[in-house]
Structures are given as C-alpha cells and as structure tokens.
Coordinates of C-alpha atoms in Angstrom, one line a residue:
Chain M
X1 CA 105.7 157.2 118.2
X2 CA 105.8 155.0 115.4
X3 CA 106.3 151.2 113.9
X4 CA 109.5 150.2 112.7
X5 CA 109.7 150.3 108.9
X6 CA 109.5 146.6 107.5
X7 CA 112.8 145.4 105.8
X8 CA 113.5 143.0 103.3
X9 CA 116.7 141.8 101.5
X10 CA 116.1 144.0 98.4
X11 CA 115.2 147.3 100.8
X12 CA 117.4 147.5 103.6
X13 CA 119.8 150.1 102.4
X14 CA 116.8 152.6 101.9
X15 CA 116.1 152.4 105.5
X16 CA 119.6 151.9 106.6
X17 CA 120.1 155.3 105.0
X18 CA 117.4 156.7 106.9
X19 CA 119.2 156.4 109.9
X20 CA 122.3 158.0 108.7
X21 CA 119.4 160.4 108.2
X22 CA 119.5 160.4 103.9
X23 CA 116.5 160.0 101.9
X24 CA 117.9 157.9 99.0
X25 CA 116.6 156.1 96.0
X26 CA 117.3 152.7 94.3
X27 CA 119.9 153.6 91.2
X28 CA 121.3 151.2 88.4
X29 CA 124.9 151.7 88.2
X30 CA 125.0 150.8 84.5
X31 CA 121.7 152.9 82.9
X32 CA 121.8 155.5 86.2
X33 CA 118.0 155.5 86.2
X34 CA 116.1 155.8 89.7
X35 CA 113.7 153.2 91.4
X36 CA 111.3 153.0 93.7
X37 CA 110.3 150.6 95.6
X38 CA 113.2 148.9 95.3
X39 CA 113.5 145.6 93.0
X40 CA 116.3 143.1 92.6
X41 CA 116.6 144.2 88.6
X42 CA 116.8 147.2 87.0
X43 CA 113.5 146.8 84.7
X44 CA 115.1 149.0 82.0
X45 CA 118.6 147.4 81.3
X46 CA 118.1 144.1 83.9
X47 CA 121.3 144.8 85.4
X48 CA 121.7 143.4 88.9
X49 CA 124.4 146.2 89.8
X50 CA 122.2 148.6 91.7
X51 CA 123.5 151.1 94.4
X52 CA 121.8 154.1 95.5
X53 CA 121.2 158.3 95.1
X54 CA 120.4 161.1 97.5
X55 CA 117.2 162.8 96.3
X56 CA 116.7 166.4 97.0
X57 CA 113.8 165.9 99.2
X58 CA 111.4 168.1 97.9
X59 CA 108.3 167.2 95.8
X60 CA 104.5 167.9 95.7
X61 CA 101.8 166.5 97.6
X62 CA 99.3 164.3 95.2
X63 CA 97.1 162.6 97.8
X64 CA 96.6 162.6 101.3
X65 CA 94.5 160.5 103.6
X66 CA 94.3 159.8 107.3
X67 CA 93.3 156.8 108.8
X68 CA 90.2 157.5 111.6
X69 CA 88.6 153.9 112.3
X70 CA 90.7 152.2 113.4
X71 CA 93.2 154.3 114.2
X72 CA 96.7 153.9 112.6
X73 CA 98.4 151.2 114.7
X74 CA 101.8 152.1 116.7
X75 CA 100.7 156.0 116.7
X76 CA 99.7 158.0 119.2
X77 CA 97.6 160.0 116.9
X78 CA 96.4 159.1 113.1
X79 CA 98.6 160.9 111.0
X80 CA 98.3 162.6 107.8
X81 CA 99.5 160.5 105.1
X82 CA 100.5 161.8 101.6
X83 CA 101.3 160.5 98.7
X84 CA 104.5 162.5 97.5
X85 CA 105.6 163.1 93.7
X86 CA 109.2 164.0 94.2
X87 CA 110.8 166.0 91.8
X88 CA 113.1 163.4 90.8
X89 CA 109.6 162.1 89.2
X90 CA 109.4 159.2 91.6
X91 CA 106.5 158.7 94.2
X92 CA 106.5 157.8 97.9
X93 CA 104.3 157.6 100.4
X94 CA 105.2 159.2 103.8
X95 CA 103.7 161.7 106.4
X96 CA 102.8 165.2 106.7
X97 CA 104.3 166.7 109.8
X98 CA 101.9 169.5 111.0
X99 CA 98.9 170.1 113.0
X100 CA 96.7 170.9 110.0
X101 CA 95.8 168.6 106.9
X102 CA 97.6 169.4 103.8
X103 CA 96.5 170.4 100.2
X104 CA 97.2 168.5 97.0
X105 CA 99.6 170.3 95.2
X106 CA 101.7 171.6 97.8
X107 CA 105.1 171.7 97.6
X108 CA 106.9 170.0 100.9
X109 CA 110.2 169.1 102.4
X110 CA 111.7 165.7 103.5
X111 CA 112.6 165.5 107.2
X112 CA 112.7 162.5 109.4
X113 CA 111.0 161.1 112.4
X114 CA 112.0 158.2 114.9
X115 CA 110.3 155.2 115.1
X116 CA 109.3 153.3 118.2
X117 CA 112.5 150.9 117.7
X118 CA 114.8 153.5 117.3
X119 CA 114.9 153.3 113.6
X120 CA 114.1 156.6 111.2
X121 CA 111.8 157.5 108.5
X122 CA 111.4 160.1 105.9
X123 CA 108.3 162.1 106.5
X124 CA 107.6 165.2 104.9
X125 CA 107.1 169.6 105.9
X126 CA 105.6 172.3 104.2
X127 CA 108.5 173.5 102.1
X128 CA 109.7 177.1 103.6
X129 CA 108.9 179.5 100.6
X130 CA 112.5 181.2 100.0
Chain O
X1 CA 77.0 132.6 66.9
X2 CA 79.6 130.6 69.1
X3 CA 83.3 130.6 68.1
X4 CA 85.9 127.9 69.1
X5 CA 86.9 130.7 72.1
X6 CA 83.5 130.6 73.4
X7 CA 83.0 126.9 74.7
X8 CA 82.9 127.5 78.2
X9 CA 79.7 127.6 80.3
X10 CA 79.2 128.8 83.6
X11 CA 76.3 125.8 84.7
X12 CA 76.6 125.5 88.6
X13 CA 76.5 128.2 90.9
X14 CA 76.4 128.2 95.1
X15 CA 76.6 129.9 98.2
X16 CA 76.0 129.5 101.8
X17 CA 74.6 132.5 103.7
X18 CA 76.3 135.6 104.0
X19 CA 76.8 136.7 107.8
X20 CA 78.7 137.9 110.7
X21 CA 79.6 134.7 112.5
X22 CA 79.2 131.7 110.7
X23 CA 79.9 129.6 113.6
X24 CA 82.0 126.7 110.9
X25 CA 85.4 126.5 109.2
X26 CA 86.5 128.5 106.0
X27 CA 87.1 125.1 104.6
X28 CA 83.6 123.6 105.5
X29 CA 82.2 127.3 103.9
X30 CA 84.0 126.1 101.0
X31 CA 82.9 122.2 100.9
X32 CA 79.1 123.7 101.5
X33 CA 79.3 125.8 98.6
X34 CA 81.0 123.6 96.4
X35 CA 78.3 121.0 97.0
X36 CA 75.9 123.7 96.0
X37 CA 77.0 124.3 93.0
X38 CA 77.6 120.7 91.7
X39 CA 73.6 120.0 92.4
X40 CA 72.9 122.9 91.3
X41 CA 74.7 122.4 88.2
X42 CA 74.0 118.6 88.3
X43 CA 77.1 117.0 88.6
X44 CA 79.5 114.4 90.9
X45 CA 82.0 117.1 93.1
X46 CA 84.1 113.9 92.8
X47 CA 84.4 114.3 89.0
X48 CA 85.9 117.9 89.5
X49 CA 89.3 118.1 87.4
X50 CA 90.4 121.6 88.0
X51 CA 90.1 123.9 90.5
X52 CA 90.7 127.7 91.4
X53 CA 90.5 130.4 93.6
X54 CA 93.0 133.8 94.6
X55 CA 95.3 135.3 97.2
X56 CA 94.4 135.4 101.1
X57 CA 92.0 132.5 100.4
X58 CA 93.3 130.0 103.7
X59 CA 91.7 126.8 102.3
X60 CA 93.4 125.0 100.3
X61 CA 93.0 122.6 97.4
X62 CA 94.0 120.0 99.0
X63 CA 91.4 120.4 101.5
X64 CA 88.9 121.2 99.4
X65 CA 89.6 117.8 97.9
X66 CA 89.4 116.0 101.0
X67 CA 86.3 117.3 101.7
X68 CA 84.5 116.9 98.0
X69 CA 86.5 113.5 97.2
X70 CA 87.2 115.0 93.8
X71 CA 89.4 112.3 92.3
X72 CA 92.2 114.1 90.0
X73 CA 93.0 117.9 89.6
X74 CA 95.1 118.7 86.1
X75 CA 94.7 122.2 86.5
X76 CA 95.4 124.7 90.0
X77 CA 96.6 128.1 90.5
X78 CA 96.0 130.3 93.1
X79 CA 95.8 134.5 91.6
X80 CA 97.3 137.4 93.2
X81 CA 95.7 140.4 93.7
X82 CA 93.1 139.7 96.0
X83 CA 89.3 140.6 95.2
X84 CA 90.6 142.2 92.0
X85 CA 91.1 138.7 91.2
X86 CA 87.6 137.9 91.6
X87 CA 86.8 138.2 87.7
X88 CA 90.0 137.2 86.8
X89 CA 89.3 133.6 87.9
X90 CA 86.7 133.7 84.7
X91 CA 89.6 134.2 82.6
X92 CA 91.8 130.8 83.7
X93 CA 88.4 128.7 83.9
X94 CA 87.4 129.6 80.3
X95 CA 91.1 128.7 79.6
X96 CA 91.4 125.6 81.9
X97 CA 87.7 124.0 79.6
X98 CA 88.0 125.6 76.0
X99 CA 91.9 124.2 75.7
X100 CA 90.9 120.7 76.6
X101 CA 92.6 120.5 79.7
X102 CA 89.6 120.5 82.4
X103 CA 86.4 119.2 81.4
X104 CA 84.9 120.6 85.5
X105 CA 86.2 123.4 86.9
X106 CA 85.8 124.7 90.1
X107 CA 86.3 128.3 91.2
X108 CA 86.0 129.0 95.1
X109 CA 86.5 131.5 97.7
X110 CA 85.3 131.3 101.4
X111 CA 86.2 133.1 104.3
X112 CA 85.5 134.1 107.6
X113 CA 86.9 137.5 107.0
X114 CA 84.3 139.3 109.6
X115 CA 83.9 136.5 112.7
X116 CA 87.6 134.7 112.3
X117 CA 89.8 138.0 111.3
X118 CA 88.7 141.5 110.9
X119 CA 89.4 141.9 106.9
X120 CA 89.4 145.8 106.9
X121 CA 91.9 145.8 110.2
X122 CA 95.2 146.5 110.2
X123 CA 97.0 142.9 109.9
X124 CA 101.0 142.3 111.7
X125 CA 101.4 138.9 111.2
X126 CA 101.5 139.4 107.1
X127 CA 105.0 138.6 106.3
X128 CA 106.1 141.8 104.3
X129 CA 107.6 139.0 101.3
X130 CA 104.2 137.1 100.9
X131 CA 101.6 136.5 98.1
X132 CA 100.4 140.0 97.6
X133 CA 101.7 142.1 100.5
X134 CA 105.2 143.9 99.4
X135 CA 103.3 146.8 99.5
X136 CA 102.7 147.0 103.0
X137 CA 106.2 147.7 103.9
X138 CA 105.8 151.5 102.1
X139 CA 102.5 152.2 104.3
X140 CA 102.8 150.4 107.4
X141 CA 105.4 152.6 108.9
X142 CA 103.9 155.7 107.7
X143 CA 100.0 154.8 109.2
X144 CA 98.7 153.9 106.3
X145 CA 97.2 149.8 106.8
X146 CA 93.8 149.5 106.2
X147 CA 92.6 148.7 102.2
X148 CA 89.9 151.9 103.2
X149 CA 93.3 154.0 104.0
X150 CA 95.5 152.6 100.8
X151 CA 92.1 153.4 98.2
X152 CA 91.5 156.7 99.5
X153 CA 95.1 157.7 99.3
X154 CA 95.1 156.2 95.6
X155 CA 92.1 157.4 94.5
X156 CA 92.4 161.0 96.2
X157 CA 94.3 163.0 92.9
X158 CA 90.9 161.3 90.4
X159 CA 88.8 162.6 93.0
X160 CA 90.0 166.1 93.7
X161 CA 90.4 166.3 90.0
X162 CA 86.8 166.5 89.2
X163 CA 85.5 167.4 92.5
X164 CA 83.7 164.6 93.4
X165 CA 82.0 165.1 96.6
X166 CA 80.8 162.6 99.8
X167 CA 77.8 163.2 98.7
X168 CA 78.7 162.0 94.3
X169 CA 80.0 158.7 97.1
X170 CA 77.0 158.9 98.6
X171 CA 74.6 158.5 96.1
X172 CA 76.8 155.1 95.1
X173 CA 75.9 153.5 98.5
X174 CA 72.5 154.4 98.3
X175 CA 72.0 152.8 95.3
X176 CA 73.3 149.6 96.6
X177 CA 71.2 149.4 99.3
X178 CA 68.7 150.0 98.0
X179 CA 69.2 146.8 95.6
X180 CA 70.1 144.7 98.4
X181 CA 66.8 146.2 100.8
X182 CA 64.7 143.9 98.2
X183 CA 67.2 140.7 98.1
X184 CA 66.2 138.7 100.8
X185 CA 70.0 136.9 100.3
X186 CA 71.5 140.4 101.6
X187 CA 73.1 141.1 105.0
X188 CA 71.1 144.6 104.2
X189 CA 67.7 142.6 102.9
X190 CA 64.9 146.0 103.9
X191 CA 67.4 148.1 105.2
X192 CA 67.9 150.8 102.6
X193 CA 69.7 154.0 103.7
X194 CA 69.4 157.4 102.5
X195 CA 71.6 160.3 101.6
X196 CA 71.8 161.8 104.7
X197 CA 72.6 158.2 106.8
X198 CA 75.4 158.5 104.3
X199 CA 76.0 162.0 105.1
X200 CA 76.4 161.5 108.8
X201 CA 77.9 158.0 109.2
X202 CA 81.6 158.5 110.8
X203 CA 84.8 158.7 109.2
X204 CA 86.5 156.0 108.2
X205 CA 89.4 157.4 106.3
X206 CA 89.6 161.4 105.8
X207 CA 88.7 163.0 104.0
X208 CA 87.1 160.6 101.2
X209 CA 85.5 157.2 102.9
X210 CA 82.7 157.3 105.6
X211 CA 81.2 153.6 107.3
X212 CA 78.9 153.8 104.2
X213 CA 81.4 154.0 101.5
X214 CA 83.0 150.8 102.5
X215 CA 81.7 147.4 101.7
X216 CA 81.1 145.0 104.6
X217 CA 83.5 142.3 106.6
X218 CA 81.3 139.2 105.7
X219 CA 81.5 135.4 106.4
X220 CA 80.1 133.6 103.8
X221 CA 81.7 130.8 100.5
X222 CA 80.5 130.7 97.2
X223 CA 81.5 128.5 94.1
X224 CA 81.0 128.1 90.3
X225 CA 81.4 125.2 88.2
X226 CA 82.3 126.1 84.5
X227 CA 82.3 123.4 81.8
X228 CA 82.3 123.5 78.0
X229 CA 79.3 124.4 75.6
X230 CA 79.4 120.2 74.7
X231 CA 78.7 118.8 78.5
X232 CA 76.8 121.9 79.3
X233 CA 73.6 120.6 77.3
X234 CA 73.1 117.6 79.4
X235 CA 73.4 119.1 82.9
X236 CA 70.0 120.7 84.7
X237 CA 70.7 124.4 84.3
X238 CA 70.5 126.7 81.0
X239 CA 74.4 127.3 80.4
X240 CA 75.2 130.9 80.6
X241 CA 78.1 131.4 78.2
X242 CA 81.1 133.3 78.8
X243 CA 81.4 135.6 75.9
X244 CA 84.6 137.4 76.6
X245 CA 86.9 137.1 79.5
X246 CA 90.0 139.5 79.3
X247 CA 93.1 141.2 81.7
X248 CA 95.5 143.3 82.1
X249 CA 98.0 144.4 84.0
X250 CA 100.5 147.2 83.4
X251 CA 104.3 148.1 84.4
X252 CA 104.5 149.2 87.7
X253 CA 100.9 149.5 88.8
X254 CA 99.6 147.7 91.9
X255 CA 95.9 146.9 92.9
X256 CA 94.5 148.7 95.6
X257 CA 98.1 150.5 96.2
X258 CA 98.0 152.0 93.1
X259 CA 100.5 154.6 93.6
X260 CA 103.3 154.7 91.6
X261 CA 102.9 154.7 88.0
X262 CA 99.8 156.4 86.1
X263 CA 98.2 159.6 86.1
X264 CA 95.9 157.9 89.1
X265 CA 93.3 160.1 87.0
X266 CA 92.6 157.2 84.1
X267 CA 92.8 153.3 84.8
X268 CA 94.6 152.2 81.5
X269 CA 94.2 148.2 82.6
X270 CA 90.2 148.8 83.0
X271 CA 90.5 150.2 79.2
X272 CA 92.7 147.8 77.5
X273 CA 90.3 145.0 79.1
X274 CA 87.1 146.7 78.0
X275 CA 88.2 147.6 74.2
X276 CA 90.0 143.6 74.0
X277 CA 86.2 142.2 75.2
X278 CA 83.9 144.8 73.4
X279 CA 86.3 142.6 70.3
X280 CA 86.0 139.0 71.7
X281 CA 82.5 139.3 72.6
X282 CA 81.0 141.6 70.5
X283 CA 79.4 143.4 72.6
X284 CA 80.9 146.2 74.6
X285 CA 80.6 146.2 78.5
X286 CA 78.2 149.2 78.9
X287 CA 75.6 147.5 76.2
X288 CA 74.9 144.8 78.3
X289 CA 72.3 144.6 80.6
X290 CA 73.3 144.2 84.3
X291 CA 76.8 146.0 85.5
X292 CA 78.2 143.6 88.3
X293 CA 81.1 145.9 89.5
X294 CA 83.3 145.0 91.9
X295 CA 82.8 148.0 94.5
X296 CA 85.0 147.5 97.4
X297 CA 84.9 151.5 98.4
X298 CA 82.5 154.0 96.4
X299 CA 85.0 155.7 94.5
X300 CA 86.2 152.4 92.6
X301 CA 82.4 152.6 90.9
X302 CA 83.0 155.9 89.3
X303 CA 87.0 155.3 88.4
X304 CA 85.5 151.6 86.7
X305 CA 82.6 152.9 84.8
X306 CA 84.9 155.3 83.6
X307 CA 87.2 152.8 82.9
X308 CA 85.2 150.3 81.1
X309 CA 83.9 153.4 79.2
X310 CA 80.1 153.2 80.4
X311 CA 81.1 157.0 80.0
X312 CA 84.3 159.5 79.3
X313 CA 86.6 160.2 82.1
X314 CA 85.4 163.1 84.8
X315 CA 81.8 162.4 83.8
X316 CA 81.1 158.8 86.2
X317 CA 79.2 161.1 88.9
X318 CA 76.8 162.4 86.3
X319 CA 76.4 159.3 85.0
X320 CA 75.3 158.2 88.6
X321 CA 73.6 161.1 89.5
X322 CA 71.4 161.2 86.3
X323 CA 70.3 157.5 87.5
X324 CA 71.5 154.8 85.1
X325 CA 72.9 152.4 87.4
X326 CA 69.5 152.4 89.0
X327 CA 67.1 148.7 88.6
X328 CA 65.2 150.1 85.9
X329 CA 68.1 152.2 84.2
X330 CA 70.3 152.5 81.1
X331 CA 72.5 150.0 82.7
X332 CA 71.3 148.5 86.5
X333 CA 74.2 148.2 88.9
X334 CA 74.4 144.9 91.0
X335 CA 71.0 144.0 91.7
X336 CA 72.2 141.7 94.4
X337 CA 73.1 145.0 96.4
X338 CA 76.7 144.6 95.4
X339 CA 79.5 143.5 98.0
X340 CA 77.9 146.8 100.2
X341 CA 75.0 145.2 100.4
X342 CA 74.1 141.7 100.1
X343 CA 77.9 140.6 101.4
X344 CA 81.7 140.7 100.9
X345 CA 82.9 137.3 100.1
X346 CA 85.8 139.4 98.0
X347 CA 83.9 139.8 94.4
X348 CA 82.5 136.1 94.1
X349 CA 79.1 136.5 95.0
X350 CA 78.8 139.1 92.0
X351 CA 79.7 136.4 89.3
X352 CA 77.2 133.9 91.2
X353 CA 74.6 137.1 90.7
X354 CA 75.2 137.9 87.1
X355 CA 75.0 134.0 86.3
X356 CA 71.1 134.0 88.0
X357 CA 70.5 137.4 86.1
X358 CA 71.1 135.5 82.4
X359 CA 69.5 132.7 84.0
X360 CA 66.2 134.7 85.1
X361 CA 66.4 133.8 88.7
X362 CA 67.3 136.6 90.6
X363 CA 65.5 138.9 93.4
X364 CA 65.5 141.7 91.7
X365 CA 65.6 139.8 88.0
X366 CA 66.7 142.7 85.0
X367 CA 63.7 142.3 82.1
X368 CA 65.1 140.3 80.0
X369 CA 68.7 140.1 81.0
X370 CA 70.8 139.0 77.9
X371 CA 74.2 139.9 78.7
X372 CA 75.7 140.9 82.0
X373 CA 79.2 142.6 82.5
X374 CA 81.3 141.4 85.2
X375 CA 84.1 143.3 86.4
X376 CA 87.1 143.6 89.3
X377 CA 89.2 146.5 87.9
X378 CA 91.7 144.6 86.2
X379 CA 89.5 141.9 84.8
X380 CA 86.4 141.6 83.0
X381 CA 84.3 139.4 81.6
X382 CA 80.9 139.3 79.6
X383 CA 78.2 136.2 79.9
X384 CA 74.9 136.4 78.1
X385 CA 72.7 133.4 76.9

C-alpha cells in the first residue's frame, strides 16, 4: 500500500482526476500552455482561468532513487522513485512499477496505483516496445 | 579599499557544543549562543536592533528577545529555503547595517534537530501549505520524504552524466573527516574514516547516498553579530569584512527538490551568484583561501564547486580527486570538518568557521587566510580582512 496524496486548494483536480483514473496537467485556458505543479496563476499570461489536459502518459526516465533508511513511510516495500520528463516537456515525480530498478533514459508508461485511503496515483511501467 | 557597499563587519561569533542530546530548549541553545557572541564581539545583547534567522528554525524572535532583553528590533525576517538559507542570512545582515537601518544585528539558528526531532526522517505533521514544504505533496505519496531521498533523485541525471562514482562521493567525506578528526569542536574530533568505511557503510538512498555521504542530525545554536566598518573599530575582535554577499533564485527551481526546471546538469543560481561577487568583491570565490561549502550530501560539493566555477562543469571529481580541497591545497574545504563533521546546525557553524579562519583562530588555521568563500548553493558571500 500507499499514503494518500496530499491536497491543497490549487491541486485537488489533479488528484481528483486520478481517480477517474486520468493523468492530467494544469492548463491556462487563455495562453493553452501546461503546468506543473499546479499554481493559482498562469506565470506566462497571469490569467486566473486555468482548467486542465490529458497528457499522453509516456515520457523518459531522468532520475531514480529509492529510499533504504528509513524506509519510505506507508509502503510495504521502498519503492523505486523516478523522476519522469514527459513528453509534453513537463516533469513529475512518480514510481516505477517493477521488480527491478530502472535506467535513466528509459522510456515508460503512466498507470495507476491505489493508495491506502482509497485514493489513486499515477505511477509509471516500462513502455511496451510496439 | 572599502566602498560605501562594504561597511558591514562580521565582529561576534558563538556556539554552544554540537551534540546528540543537548538535554536544553532550542530557545535556551539560541539565548546561549547569542550571549556568546555579544562577549565575544563585546557588546550589550540588549542593544541588539535587528535580528534574523531562516525556515524550520522553532524559536522565535520574540523569544529570543525575552531571553537576551534586547530592547527594540527595526529589522526581522525569517528566509525560506532552509539550510540553503544559511549564507543567505549574510546578504540581509549586510543590508540590514550598510543602509542605516540596524546598527547590531543578530543572525541565529538553533535546533535540536537530532535529540528533539529526527531532521533526516520522514516528517507528517508538516502542513503541505507551510513555509517551505509545497513540495512535499509531489513526493510524499510516491515514497520519496527524506532530504537524502529528494537530493539523490535531483542530483541523479548530473551524476550519471559524468559517471561519478560512490567512491568520487567517497573521497568527499573522507576529506571532511579528516578536517574535523583534528577540530576538537567536531562531533567527529580523531575519528577520521577512510575510503573503504565509506565503501561499506549501508545505503541510505539507492543508488547514490551511503551513511557517509550524509551530514549528521546535530543539536547545537550558533550566532553572529554583524555591525558596520564605523562601530566595528571599537569592539574587542578584528572585524572580518563582508566583501561581497550575493543570491539568486531562478523561475521554477526549488532547493533541495530541484526537479523541474534546468538541465539538473548545471546550477545557473550558483553561477549568477559567483560571477555578481567575483564583481562586488573583487575577488572571485575559487581565489580565496578557505572554501566553506555547505555540504549537506556529497554530491552538492562537486555540483557547487562546479557552480561557483572552482572548475568547469563535469570536471568537480578531478578537482577532488587531484586534492585541492585538501588543508594544505589549492583551495582547503571546511577546516572545521564541514556540517559531516564537526556538526549540522543547518550551514551556520560554517560562517562562524570562516569568520575564525580571517581571524586566525581556528583548529586547523589556513596560513594566512585572507579571504574565505562562504557558500549554500543559492547564496554566497566573500569575507576577508
């Protein structure tokens, strides 16, 4: 299992998205540009008129890391964190789902996993090679 | 030689021990070493009119007030940023004296952050809105909480990059220790290590930071009273002058989450601050003669000499390796034994060890020390005679 994700005011729709089982991103209705983290104001135009995008999910993996002392807290098992350019050209940090450690530079696949309070977060697979 | 922007003297420094336990209050850490470093300096802690120190500091001015007496503060802001505020607080105290506002400033930080907390543990009570902590709500969930696990993950693309091994790390920590095995003021006072304890102490975040990459949990306040060049010449210690304090900050970067903007390969805020003080203080960082860089976890050494252009980017483990940052090299690393070493009170006692370097006073004393570079990542700051 897993901690709940954190929400605040300005982030809630990412992670209510989650659970409709989209992985979105911040967008500025006006200028159309792409965010993330989330922020009240569009740091480009300042427009407060934000919604959100589906991203395609797929990116590359830039950095990865897992936690061994002490051991990542809610888990039953460290996991493999990455740090994920997507190709939209935004970053996230997130998970890699599999038994063996990743490689930077590989290209992977958004899924998601179910947190301890029955909420979901985007974690990532190897991307098949089609 | 002085200019109108280089008024401000750094003329009282103290600190209590550094420890595990220190079996007292943050806020009496902070009273004690406030109290040090007005006799040291010479001065009444009541006539203190400005005061400073940075985020996840719990005491707070007006305690340290009630404590010292001090009888008016004109100038107080607390930093964000955490220890990469450390040399930033040089910056607003040079500020706070040279435009006339504060005539005796204070800048402390004390914690308890080993015996009263564990500072390198995950932390739930941190509300994901306060000073400093946003962050947290893109790693929590995903296992990522510790400061070990959110430098590794930033610092991972600059270290596969170039290939940087544990052992490039290693050699880092060693160096430290070795420092701090001849300051009897270190936690590690005669406890050097050697390559191989690096080699084989566990994992603390794979596959970059072992035990020995990481600096200590430490109890422990320290304090600095800065003042202008025009007082400083009647108080008891040699002024050491701040030559050049400068920041930076850019767009969408973070501290020690550094993820989402940047190559993560180059540390643009570390190069605007060194090319801006190389011009306000003549003098560039890696000419001076004592490095005291902020070295939280071993890879933040080679990314800031790199950064502060001791050398070009890719070519910090070489510079290591070949042995400058050694006492008796090009340009010695913290001779205190760095935050790794001698303790962790989150940067501070660094500044109070390049202040005793200009004045001559240190444990393991430079020859000679003229200048001394003083740096957190995002801030930097030269003092010299």
């Amino acid at each position: 299992m897993r901690p709940d994700p954190i929400q605040r005011i300005d982030t809630a729709f990412f992670w209510e998205a989650c659970e409709r089982g989209e992985f979105v991103a911040q967008k500025c209705e006006p200028c159309n540009k792409l965010w993330h983290p989330p922020r009240p104001m569009c740091p480009d135009c300042h427009s407060l008129e934000k919604s959100h995008a589906k991203l395609s999910g797929k990116g590359t993996v830039m950095s990865w890391v897992r936690q061994v002392r002490p051991a990542s807290f809610g888990f039953k098992e460290s996991p493999f964190v990455i740090l994920v350019e997507l190709e939209e050209g935004l970053r996230f940090v997130s998970n890699f789902e599999s038994e063996d450690a990743p490689e930077i530079g590989m290209a992977v696949q958004v899924d998601f996993a179910k947190t301890s309070g029955g909420k979901a977060v985007p974690v990532f697979k190897k991307a098949s090679s089609v | 030689m002085s200019s109108a922007s280089q008024q401000a003297c750094i003329v009282g420094i103290g600190q209590t021990e550094f420890s595990k336990a220190s079996g007292r209050s943050e806020q009496q850490l902070a009273a004690e070493a406030v109290l040090l470093a007005c006799q040291d300096a010479g001065i009444d802690p009541k006539s203190i009119d400005g005061m400073i120190t940075y985020a996840l500091d719990h005491s707070d001015e007006v305690d340290i007030m009630r404590s010292l007496g001090c009888e008016e503060i004109k100038y107080t802001t607390r930093l964000p940023q955490g220890g990469a505020a450390s040399v930033s607080t040089i910056v607003h105290a040079k500020n706070a004296v040279e435009s006339g506002i504060c005539d005796t400033f204070l800048i402390f930080r004390a914690m308890n952050e080993r015996s009263q907390y564990r500072f390198g543990q995950p932390h739930f009570n941190l509300s994901p809105d306060a000073h400093s902590s946003t962050f947290m709500e893109w790693c929590f969930p995903f296992g990522a909480q510790t400061p070990a696990a959110w430098e590794a993950l930033s610092c991972g693309p600059y270290l596969h990059k170039y290939g940087i091994t544990s052992e490039d790390l290693g050699r880092i920590a060693v160096t430290f220790r070795k420092a701090a095995a001849s300051n009897p003021a270190a936690w590690f006072y005669e406890k050097p290590i050697t390559l191989d304890d690096h080699q084989n102490s566990r994992w603390i975040v794979e596959p970059t930071l072992r035990l020995l990459d990481c600096c200590q949990e430490s109890d422990g306040g320290v304090a600095l009273i800065i003042t202008r060049a025009d007082k400083a010449k009647d108080l008891k210690q040699m002024p050491v002058r701040i030559l050049g304090a400068e920041y930076s900050m850019f767009f969408n970067h973070e501290i020690i989450s550094d993820f989402y903007a940047g190559d993560l390969i180059r540390t643009e805020n570390s190069e605007s601050v060194a090319d801006r003080l190389e011009a306000v203080a003549g003098i560039a960082p890696k000419d001076t003669n004592v490095a005291m860089i902020y070295d939280n976890f071993t890879p933040q050494i080679l990314r800031q000499l790199e950064g502060f252009k001791y050398c070009g980017i890719g070519e910090a483990k070489d510079y290591v390796k070949d042995g400058h940052l050694e006492l008796d090299g090009k340009t010695p690393l913290s001779p205190n034994g760095g935050l790794m070493g001698e303790g962790y009170i989150h940067g501070m006692n660094n500044i109070t060890e390049g202040v005793r370097q200009i004045r001559g006073t240190a444990a393991n004393q430079i020859n000679n020390a003229q200048t001394a570079f003083l740096a957190s990542g995002v801030a930097g700051a030269i003092i010299g005679k």
